[in-house]
PDB file of C-alpha atoms in Angstrom:
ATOM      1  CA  UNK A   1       5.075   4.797 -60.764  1.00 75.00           C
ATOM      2  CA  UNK A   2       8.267   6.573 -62.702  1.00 86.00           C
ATOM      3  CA  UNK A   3      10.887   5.431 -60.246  1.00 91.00           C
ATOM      4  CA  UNK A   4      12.810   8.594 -62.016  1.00 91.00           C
ATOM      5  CA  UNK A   5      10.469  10.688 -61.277  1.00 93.00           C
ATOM      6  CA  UNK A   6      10.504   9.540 -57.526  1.00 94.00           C
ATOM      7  CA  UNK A   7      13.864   9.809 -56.953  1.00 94.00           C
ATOM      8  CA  UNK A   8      13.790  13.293 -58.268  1.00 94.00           C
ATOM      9  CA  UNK A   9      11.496  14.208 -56.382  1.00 95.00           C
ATOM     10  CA  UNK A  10      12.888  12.849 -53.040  1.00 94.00           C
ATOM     11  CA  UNK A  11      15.939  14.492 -53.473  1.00 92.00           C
ATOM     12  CA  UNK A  12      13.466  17.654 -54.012  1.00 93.00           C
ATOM     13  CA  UNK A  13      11.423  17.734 -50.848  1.00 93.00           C
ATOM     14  CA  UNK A  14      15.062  17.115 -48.605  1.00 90.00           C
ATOM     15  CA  UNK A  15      16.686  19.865 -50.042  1.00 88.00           C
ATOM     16  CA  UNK A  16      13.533  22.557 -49.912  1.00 89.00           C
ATOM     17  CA  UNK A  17      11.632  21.127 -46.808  1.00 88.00           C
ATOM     18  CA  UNK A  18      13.306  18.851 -44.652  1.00 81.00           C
ATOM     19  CA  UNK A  19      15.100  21.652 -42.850  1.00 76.00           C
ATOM     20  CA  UNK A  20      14.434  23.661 -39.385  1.00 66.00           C
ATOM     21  CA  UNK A  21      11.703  26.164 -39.904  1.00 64.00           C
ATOM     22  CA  UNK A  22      13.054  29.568 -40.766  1.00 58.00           C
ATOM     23  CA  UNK A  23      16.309  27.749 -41.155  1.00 58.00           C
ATOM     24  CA  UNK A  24      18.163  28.750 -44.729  1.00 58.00           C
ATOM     25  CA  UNK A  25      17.779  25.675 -47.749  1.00 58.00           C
ATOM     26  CA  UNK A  26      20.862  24.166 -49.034  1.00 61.00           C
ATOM     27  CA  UNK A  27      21.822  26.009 -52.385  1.00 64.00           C
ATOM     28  CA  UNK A  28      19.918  24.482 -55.467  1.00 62.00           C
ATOM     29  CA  UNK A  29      18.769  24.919 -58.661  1.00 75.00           C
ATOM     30  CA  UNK A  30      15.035  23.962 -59.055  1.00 80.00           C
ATOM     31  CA  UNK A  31      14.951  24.136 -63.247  1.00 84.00           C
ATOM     32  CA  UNK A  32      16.845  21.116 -63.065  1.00 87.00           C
ATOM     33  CA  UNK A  33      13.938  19.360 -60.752  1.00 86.00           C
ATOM     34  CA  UNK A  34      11.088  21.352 -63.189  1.00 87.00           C
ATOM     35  CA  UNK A  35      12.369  19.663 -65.681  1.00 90.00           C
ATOM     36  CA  UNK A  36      12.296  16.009 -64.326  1.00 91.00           C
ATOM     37  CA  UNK A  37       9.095  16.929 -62.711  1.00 94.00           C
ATOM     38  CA  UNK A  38       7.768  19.243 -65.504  1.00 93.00           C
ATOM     39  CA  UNK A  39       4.550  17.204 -65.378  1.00 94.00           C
ATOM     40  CA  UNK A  40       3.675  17.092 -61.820  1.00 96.00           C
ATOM     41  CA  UNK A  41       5.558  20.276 -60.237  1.00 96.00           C
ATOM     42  CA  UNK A  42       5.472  23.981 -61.147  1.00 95.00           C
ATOM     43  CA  UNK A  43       7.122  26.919 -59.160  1.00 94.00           C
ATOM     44  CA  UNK A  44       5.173  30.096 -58.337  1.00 95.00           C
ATOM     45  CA  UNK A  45       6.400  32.885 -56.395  1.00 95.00           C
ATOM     46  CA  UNK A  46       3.860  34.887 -54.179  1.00 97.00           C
ATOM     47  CA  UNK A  47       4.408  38.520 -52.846  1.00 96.00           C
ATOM     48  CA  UNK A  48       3.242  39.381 -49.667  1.00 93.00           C
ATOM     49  CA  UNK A  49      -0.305  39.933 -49.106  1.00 92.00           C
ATOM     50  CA  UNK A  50      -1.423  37.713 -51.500  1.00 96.00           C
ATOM     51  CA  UNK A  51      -2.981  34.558 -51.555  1.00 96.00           C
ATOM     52  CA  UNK A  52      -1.629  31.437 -51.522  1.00 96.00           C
ATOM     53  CA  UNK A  53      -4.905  29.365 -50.954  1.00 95.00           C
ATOM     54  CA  UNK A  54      -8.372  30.669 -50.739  1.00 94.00           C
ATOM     55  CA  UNK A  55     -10.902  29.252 -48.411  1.00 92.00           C
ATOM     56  CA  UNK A  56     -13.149  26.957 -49.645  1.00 93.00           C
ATOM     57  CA  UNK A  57     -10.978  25.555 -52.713  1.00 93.00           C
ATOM     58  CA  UNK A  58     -11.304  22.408 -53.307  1.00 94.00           C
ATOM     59  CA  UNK A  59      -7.560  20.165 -53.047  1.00 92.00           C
ATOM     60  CA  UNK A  60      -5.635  20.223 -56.274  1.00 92.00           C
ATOM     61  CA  UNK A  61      -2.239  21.116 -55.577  1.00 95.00           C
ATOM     62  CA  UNK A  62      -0.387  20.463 -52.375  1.00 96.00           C
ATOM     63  CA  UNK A  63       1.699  23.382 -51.936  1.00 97.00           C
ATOM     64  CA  UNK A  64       5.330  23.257 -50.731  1.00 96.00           C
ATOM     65  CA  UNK A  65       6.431  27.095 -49.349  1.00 95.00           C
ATOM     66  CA  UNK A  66      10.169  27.019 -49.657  1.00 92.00           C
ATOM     67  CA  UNK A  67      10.783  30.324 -48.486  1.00 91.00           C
ATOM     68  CA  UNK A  68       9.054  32.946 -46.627  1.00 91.00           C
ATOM     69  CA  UNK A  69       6.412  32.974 -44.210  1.00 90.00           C
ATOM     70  CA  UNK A  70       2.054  32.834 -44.199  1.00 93.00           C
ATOM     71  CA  UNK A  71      -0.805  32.852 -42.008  1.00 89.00           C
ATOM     72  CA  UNK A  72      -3.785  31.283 -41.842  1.00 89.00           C
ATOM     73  CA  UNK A  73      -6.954  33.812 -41.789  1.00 86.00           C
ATOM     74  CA  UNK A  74     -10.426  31.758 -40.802  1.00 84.00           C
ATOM     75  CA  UNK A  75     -13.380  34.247 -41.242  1.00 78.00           C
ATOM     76  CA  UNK A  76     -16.322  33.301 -39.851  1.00 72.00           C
ATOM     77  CA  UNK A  77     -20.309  34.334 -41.647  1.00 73.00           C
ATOM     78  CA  UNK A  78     -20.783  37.378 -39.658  1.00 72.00           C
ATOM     79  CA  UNK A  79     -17.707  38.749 -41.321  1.00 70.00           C
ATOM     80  CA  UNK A  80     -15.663  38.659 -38.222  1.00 67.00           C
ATOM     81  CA  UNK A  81     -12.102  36.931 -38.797  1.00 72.00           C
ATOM     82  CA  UNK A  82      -9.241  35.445 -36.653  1.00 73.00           C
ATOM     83  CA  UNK A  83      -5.425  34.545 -37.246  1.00 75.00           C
ATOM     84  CA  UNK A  84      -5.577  31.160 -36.686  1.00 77.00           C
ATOM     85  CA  UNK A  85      -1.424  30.389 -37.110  1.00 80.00           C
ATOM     86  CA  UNK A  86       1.732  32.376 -38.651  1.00 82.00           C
ATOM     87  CA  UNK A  87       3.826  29.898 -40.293  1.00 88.00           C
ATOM     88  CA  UNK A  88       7.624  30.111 -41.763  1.00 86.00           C
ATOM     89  CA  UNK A  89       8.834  27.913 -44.563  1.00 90.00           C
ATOM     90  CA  UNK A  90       9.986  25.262 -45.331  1.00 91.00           C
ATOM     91  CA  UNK A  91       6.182  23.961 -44.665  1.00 93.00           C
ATOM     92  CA  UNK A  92       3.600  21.469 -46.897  1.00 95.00           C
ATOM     93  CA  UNK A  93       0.003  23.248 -47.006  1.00 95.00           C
ATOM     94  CA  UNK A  94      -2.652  20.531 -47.615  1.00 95.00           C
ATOM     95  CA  UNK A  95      -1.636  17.183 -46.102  1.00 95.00           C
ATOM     96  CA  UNK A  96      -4.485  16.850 -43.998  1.00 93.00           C
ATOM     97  CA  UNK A  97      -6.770  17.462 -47.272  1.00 95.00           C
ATOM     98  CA  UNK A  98      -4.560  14.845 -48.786  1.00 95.00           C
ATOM     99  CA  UNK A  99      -5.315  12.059 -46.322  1.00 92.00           C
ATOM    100  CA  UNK A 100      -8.281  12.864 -44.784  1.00 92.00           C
ATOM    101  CA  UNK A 101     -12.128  12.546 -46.804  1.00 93.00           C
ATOM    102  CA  UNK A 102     -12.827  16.728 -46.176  1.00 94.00           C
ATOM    103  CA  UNK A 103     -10.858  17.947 -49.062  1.00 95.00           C
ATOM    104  CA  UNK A 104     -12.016  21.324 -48.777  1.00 94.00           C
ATOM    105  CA  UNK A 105     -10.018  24.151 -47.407  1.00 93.00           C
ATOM    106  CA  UNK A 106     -11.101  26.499 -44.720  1.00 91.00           C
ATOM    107  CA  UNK A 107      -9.408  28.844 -44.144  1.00 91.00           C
ATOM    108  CA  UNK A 108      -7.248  31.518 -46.260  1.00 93.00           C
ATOM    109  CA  UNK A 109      -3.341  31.048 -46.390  1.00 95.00           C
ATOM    110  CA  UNK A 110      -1.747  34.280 -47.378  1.00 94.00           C
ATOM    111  CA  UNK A 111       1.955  35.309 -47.833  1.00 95.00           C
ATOM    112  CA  UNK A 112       2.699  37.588 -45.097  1.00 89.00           C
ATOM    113  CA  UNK A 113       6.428  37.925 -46.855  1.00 90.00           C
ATOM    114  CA  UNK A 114       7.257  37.104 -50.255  1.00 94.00           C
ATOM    115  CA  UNK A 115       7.371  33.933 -50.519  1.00 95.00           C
ATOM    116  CA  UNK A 116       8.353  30.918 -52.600  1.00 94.00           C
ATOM    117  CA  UNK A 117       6.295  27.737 -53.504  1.00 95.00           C
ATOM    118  CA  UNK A 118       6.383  24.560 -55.725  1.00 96.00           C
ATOM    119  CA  UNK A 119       2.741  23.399 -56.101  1.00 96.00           C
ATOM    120  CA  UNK A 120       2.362  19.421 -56.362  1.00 97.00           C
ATOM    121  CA  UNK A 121       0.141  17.729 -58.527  1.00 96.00           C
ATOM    122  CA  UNK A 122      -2.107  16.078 -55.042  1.00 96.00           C
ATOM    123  CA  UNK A 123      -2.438  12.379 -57.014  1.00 96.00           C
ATOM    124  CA  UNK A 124       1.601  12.556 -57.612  1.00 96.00           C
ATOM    125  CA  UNK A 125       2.369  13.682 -54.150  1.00 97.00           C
ATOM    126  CA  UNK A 126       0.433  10.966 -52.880  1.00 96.00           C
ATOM    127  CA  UNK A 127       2.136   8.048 -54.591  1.00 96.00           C
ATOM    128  CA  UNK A 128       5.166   9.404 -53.417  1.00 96.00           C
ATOM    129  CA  UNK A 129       4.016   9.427 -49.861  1.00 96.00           C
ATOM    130  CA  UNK A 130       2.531   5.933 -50.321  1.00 95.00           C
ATOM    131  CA  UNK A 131       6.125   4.398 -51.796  1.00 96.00           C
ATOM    132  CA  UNK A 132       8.689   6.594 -50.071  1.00 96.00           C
ATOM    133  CA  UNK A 133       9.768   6.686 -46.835  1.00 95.00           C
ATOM    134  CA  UNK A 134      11.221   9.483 -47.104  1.00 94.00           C
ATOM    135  CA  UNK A 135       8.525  11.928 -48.486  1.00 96.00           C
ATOM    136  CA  UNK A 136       6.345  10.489 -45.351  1.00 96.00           C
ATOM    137  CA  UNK A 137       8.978  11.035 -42.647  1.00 94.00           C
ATOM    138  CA  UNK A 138       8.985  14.477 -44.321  1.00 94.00           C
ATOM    139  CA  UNK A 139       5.062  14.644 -43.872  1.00 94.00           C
ATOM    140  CA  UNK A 140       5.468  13.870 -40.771  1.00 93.00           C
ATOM    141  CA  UNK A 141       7.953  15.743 -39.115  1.00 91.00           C
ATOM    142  CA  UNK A 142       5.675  18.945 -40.882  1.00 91.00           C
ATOM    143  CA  UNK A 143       2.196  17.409 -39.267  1.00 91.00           C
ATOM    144  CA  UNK A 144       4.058  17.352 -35.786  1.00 90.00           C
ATOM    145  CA  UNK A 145       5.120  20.993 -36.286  1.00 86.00           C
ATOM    146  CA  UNK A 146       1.055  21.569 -36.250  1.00 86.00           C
ATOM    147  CA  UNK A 147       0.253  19.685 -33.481  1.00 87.00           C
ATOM    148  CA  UNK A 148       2.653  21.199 -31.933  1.00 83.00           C
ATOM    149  CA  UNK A 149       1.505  25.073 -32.645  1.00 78.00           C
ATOM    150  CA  UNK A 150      -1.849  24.198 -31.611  1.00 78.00           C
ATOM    151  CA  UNK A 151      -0.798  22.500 -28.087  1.00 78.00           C
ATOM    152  CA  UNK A 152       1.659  25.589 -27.636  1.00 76.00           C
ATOM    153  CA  UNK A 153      -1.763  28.068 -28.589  1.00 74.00           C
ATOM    154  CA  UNK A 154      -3.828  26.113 -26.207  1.00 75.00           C
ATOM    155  CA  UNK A 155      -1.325  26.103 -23.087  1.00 75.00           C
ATOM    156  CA  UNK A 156      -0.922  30.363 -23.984  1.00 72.00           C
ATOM    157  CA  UNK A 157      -4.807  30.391 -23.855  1.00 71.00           C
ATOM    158  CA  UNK A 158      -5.198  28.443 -20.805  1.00 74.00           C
ATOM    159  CA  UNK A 159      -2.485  29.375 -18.966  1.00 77.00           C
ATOM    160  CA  UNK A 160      -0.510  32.491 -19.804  1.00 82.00           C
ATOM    161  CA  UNK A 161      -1.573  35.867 -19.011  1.00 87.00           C
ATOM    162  CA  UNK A 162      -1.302  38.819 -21.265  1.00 89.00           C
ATOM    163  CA  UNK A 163       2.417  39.711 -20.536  1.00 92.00           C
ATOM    164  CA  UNK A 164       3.587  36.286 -20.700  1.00 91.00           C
ATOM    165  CA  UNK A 165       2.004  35.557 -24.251  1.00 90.00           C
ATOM    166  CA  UNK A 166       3.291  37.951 -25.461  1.00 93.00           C
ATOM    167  CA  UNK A 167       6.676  36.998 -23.869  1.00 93.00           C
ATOM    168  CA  UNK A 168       6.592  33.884 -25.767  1.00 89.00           C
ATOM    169  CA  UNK A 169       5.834  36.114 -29.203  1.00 89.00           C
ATOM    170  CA  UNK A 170       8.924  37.698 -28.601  1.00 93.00           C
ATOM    171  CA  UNK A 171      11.082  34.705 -27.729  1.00 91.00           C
ATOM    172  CA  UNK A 172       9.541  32.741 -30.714  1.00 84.00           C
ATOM    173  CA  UNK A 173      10.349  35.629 -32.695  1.00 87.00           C
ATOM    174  CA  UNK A 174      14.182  35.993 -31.553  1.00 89.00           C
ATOM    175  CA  UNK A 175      14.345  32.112 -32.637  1.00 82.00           C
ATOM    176  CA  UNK A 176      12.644  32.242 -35.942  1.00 77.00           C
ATOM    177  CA  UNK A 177      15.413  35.292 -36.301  1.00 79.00           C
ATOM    178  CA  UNK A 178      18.235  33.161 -35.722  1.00 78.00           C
ATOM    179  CA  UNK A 179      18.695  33.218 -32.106  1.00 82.00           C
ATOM    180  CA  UNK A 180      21.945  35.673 -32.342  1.00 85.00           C
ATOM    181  CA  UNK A 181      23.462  37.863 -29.950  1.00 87.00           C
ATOM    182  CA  UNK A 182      22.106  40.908 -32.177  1.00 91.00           C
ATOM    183  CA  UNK A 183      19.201  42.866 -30.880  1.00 94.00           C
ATOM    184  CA  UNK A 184      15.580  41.654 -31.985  1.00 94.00           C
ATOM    185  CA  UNK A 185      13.872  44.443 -33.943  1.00 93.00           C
ATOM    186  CA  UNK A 186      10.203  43.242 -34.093  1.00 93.00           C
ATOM    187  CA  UNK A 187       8.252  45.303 -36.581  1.00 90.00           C
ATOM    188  CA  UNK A 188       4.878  43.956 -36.873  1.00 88.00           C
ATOM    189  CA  UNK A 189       2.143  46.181 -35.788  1.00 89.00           C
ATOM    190  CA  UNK A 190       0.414  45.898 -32.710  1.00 92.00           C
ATOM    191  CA  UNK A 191      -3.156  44.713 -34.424  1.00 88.00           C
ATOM    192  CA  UNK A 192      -1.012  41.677 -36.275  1.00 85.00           C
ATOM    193  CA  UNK A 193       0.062  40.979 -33.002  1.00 89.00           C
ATOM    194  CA  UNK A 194      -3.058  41.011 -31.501  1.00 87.00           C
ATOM    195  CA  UNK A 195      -4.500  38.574 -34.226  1.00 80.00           C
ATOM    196  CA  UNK A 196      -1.488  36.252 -33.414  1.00 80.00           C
ATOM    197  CA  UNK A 197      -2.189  36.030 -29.993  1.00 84.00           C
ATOM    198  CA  UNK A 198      -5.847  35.974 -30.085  1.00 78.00           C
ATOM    199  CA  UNK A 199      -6.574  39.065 -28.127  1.00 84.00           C
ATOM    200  CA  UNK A 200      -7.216  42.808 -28.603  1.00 88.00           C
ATOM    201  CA  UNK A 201      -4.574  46.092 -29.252  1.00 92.00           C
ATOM    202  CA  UNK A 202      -5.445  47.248 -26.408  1.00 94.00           C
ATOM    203  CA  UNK A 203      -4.643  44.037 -24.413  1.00 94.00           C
ATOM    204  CA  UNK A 204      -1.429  44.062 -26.403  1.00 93.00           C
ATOM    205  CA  UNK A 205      -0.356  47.802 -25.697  1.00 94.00           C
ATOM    206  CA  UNK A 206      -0.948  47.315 -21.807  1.00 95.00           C
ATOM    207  CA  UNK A 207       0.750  43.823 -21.738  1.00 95.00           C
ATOM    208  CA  UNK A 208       3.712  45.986 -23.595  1.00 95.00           C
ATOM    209  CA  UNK A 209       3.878  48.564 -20.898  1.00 95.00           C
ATOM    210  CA  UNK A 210       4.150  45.869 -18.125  1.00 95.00           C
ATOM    211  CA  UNK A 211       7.258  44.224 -20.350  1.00 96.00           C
ATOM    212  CA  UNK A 212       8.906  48.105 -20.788  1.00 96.00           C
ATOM    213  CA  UNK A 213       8.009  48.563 -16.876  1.00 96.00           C
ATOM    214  CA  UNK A 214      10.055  45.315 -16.064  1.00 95.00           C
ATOM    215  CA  UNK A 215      12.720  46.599 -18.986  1.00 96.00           C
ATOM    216  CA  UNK A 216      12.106  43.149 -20.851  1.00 96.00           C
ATOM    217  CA  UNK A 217      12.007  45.497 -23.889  1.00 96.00           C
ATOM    218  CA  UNK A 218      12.142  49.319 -25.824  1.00 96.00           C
ATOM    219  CA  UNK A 219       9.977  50.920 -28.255  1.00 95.00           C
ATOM    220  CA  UNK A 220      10.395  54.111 -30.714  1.00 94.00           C
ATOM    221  CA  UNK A 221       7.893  56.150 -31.923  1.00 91.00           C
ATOM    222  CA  UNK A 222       7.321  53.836 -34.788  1.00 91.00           C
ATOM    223  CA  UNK A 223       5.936  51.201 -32.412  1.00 92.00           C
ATOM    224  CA  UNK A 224       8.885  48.574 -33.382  1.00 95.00           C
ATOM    225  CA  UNK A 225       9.562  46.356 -30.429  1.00 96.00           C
ATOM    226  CA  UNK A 226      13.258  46.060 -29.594  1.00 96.00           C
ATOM    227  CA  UNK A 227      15.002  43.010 -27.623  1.00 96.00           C
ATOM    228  CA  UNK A 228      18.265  42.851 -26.476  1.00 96.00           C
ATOM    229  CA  UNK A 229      20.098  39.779 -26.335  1.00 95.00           C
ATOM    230  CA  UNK A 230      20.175  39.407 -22.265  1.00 95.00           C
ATOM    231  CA  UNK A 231      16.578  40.776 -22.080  1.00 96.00           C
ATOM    232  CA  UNK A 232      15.706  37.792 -24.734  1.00 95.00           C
ATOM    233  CA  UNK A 233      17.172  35.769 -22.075  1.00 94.00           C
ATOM    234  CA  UNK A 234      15.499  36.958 -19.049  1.00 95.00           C
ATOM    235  CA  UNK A 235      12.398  36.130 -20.921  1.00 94.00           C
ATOM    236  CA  UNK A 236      13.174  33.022 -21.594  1.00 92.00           C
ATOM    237  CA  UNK A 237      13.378  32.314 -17.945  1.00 90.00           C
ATOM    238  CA  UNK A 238      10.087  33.049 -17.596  1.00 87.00           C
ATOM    239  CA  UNK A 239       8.215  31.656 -20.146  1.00 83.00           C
ATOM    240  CA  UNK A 240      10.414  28.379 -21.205  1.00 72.00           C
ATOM    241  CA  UNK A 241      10.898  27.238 -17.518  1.00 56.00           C
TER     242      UNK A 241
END
């Protein structure tokens, strides 16, 4: 393998991935690293609502989102379709295609902000996670971010009621925002919501009214969500205890 070509690339995945999710990358200048990597990595920006990966494509590029945020959208042959996960960058779409035998995607991954992506040639990517230690630490620190979102979905699903899921939107949300003193605005409508958190509008608008009735939260006529900083922190009593 072009040990150039690896180091470039190492240096690469630190700066645009190896970070907190929905933390801000160190400054860089990626036509530098398209250059180097010209053969194997190409930038593509996606707006919002469109798609980053369609279901049932078959693993060619393993995606790096840099910035911005996506969900996954599985839909199933009745025409019925679920959220599965929203996601923030910095995040690698297609490992488990990578090194598993299903290569196949199932489910569609669409921008749900603008969002910014450096798609991998899959055989490259792999002999760098095969020689470096650090592209696989990498790897794996985004693989246990997965695991993770599907133990948290499971204990909400199990456990929480309606109010306290979507406590724990609301606290996730104040963290992905920077956990600041400011007041959380949330603006997603109540049917996104609903997707997230695997239940109805209606379920969400009632669980809402509880929150207002505790004054855990405000709403204007728009429907936007507002937190302030010491109600973000009476929730997180409840739900991170």
């Amino acid at each position: 393998m072009d040990q150039r070509a690896l180091h470039s690339f190492e240096k690469l995945i630190r700066l645009t991935i190896d970070i907190p999710p929905g933390g801000a990358p160190a400054p860089f200048q990626p036509q530098p690293f398209l250059d180097q990597l010209s053969a194997y990595v190409t930038l593509q920006r996606v707006r919002k609502g469109h798609t980053i990966i369609r279901a049932s494509q078959v693993l060619q590029d393993i995606v790096m989102v840099v910035e911005g945020e996506f969900y996954l959208l599985r839909s199933s042959n009745k025409g019925s379709s679920s959220m599965l996960a929203r996601v923030q960058a910095p995040e690698i779409v297609g490992l488990p295609q990578l090194v598993g035998t299903d290569k196949v995607f199932y489910s569609d991954i669409i921008a749900s902000a603008n969002c910014l992506t450096l798609r991998v040639d899959h055989v490259f990517f792999g002999q760098c996670l095969r020689e470096s230690k650090d592209v696989s630490m990498v790897c794996m620190k985004c693989m246990t971010r997965s695991m993770t979102r599907l133990y948290d979905q499971f204990e909400r699903v199990s456990f929480f009621e309606a109010s306290e899921n979507l406590m724990a939107y609301l606290y996730r949300k104040w963290v992905e925002a920077g956990a600041g003193e400011e007041v959380l605005r949330v603006e997603e409508k109540h049917t996104l919501i609903a997707n997230e958190l695997g239940c109805t509008v209606r379920t969400v608008c009632r669980a809402l009214r509880r929150l207002k009735d505790q004054e855990l939260c405000t709403t204007d006529k728009a429907g936007h969500i507002y937190c302030t900083y010491e109600q973000i922190r009476r929730i997180q009593r409840q739900v991170c205890c």
